Amino acid sequence: MDLDPSEQRSQMSDQRGMSSIRSGGLSREFSTRKSMLQLEDTRLSVPGILSRNASKRATSIRRRDGPMLERQVSSAARGLSGLRFLDRVITGKEGDAWMGVEKRFHRFSKNGKLQREKFGICIGMGDGSEFSGELFDALARRKGIDVSEGITLGQVKIFWEDLTKEDLDTRVHIFFDMCDKNGDGLLTEEDVKEVLIMSASANKLSAFKKQAGTYAALIMERLDPDQHGHIEMWQLETLLKSTTSKETCKLTAEDTTDLAKTMIPEDYRNPMRKFCTKMFESGLEHWKVMWVLFLFWEMNIALFMWKFHQYNLMPSFQVLGYCSCTAKGAGETLKFNMALILLPVCRRTLTSIRETFLGKLLPVDENINFHKIIALAIVIGSVVHTVAHLSCNFIRLSTCPNNQFMAVFGALFTEQPTYMDLLLSIPGWTGIVMMILMAISFLFATSSFRRNVNNLPRPFSDLAGFTSFWYTHHLLIIVYFLFIAHGYFLILTVGWYRKTTWMYLLIPMVCYASERILTTDHTLKVDTIKAIIYTGNVLALYMTKPTGFKYKSGMYLFVQCPRISRFEWHPFTITSAPGDDYLSVHIRTLGDWTKALREEFAKASCEAQQKNSVEGNLVRIETNAKESQVKYPKIYIKGPYGAPAQHYRNYQVLLLIGLGIGATPFISILNDLLHHLKQSRLGDFNLNKRAYFYWVTREQGSFEWFKGVMDDIAENDHNNIIEMHNYLTSVYEQGDVRSALISMVQSLQLAKDGVDVVSQSKIKTHFARPNWRKVFQTLATTHKGSKIGVFYCGARALTKQLRNLCKEFSLTNTTRFHFHKENF
């Protein structure tokens, strides 16, 4: 039956009043008839989504199947279904989550009481968070608990139950209570500002925090158009609706498991067939690496066995036995590997090879990894060769019966040598010195020492870093001369043509030396046009472009600053486009040399601001040489050299993924695409590409590095050729209460003037980390049957996940993903 409108409103008011009591005992009732009338009066004054929601709230609810009216969940409430206070602790195992809270309570409580400052870490929101402290106060006000001396475990349990309730009203009211500290049911601009400051602190948004007053005024302008000086809970709830996740349909864990099983290809259902299929797929993907490695190890084994067999037939075998065979076999592999290890670091040669048919046969992008594998083979060969001589051959030569010794070695020795005589011979002492120098060089070449991640105590900490790696690696020049001497003055080998060490080394050493000499001749002096020091310790250098300096996007060059060191050259990716009339590089201060370079340019730019640039979060130093007449340090460059990212022209669809400073190779690509995009408008060039750029960073200030590029894309790319996705991992993911107001302000600011509040550019910033599976799924659906080049530059941790996703979606879709990586 239909209800009379007045009776209907009365029942709705009563029902909502009871709901308010059930959701936490609040004295304020936001669903009274007065509120309903106020909503109806103001629904047209609140723009956009607010007026529609107010209209929904004021609409009468009719039921034809009985007089009872069930409470209807508003669309705002449905939108707030993702609003969370905790870091996804509800996973279907609430008991396990509470057990963790209970353990932390016993750990951090004193005399059975938990203090306010430890509440956040106890429930899993982080230690010392201002946001968790305000949440603590709001929960205490709701329950009327005196928390001056802390709270007991039972009271923590009460708070926990409120925070993990499925009831939507409870979560919304708790959040409102955090904002409404005086409990009058109204939020003033100052209240909103305080919550924004708390949210900014929790999400490490220092620039946002400074502008909290401006953003609070923006919220009041939107929600309080009549300038009453306050807003009510339903208004805030409605605006939150548009910024929280809208999950209307979810699959259970059982459903997703069954679905996953049905999507497994037939070749993967049987374990043996799965193994064979994976091996076949791996062979197809890494065939370049596999055939080169196979040939490399085959050569090492063949050389070892050949020399082993040769000395097995020698007269010396009667005295030395298999010790001489083993030492000589290992020595032969050392000759081969000491020659081969120079070729992967001939950068100019590799850059030329990339453009030939050999670039399609050789894994030129894996040159450094191959260099490391050869170094490993050298370590193994050196240890075997040295141990065989020192622990066996030298002992047998010095202790065997004299008559037997003279019978076998009489033509080579006038008398039987002692162990010390052998050790002090030219082959003996050169071998020992080489082992010491190589041990030092290889130790400082390891990732932990080169990147200085060991945190060694002083003064040993000064020994680690890239500079130490650079200098110790050049000790190998001495090693090569000693290696030639070691091989020429062999005791048991007679005849220069049988002493083959120099034969192995001749061509590789000439190739490497000539490249270094030619590179020195091509050292180019450039003038610094502009230098900018950004937050996050990034130095951007804009330099003059030498005449005839041609490069492709994704390439890199070497930089030298004589004021710091006349010998050190450091590689950096070129961030300018090939069509620009200048060169630019962005240098992250990670080591001693880059730190010294940054300090030199800081001094030259403005010494007065140097301290602020270090201590402040978003202060930057920018100087133009022409305008300020600054005398910058001299800079020399060498290059350009090839890199994996330069192959982007082989694909019509690009997926570019950069972590932090790893965005640099792709900025050059985007600049190049923008250059062609502008040409295509004039009819000079036909751009037939799509690029998706995902930039993931942990610091808000990082977006300043390439803000100009982002704005340029937003202004010139009207056909969505380039799609940028910025992700800030320091901000809690969408739906978390700690980032809800930030998302709200972001939406309002973008709607108002098109500027993102986080990056201060025209590209929207997403929070937390991307869902890479969803990214690949979208691309596979959008570009069916296409070849997509996936280019990644960043930390190694993500490499495996991206490579596996490329394999998976290439297998299950007609789209083919080709993965290229450039780790730093």
PDB file of C-alpha atoms in Angstrom, residues 252-264:
ATOM      1  CA  THR A 252      34.772 -14.310  -3.684  1.00  0.00           C
ATOM      2  CA  ALA A 253      38.111 -16.032  -3.239  1.00  0.00           C
ATOM      3  CA  GLU A 254      36.528 -19.319  -4.332  1.00  0.00           C
ATOM      4  CA  ASP A 255      35.101 -17.727  -7.474  1.00  0.00           C
ATOM      5  CA  THR A 256      38.438 -16.226  -8.472  1.00  0.00           C
ATOM      6  CA  THR A 257      40.226 -19.532  -7.864  1.00  0.00           C
ATOM      7  CA  ASP A 258      37.772 -21.431 -10.090  1.00  0.00           C
ATOM      8  CA  LEU A 259      37.975 -18.726 -12.723  1.00  0.00           C
ATOM      9  CA  ALA A 260      41.767 -18.836 -12.669  1.00  0.00           C
ATOM     10  CA  LYS A 261      41.707 -22.589 -13.209  1.00  0.00           C
ATOM     11  CA  THR A 262      39.506 -22.296 -16.297  1.00  0.00           C
ATOM     12  CA  MET A 263      41.873 -19.677 -17.765  1.00  0.00           C
ATOM     13  CA  ILE A 264      45.004 -21.879 -17.539  1.00  0.00           C
TER      14      ILE A 264
END
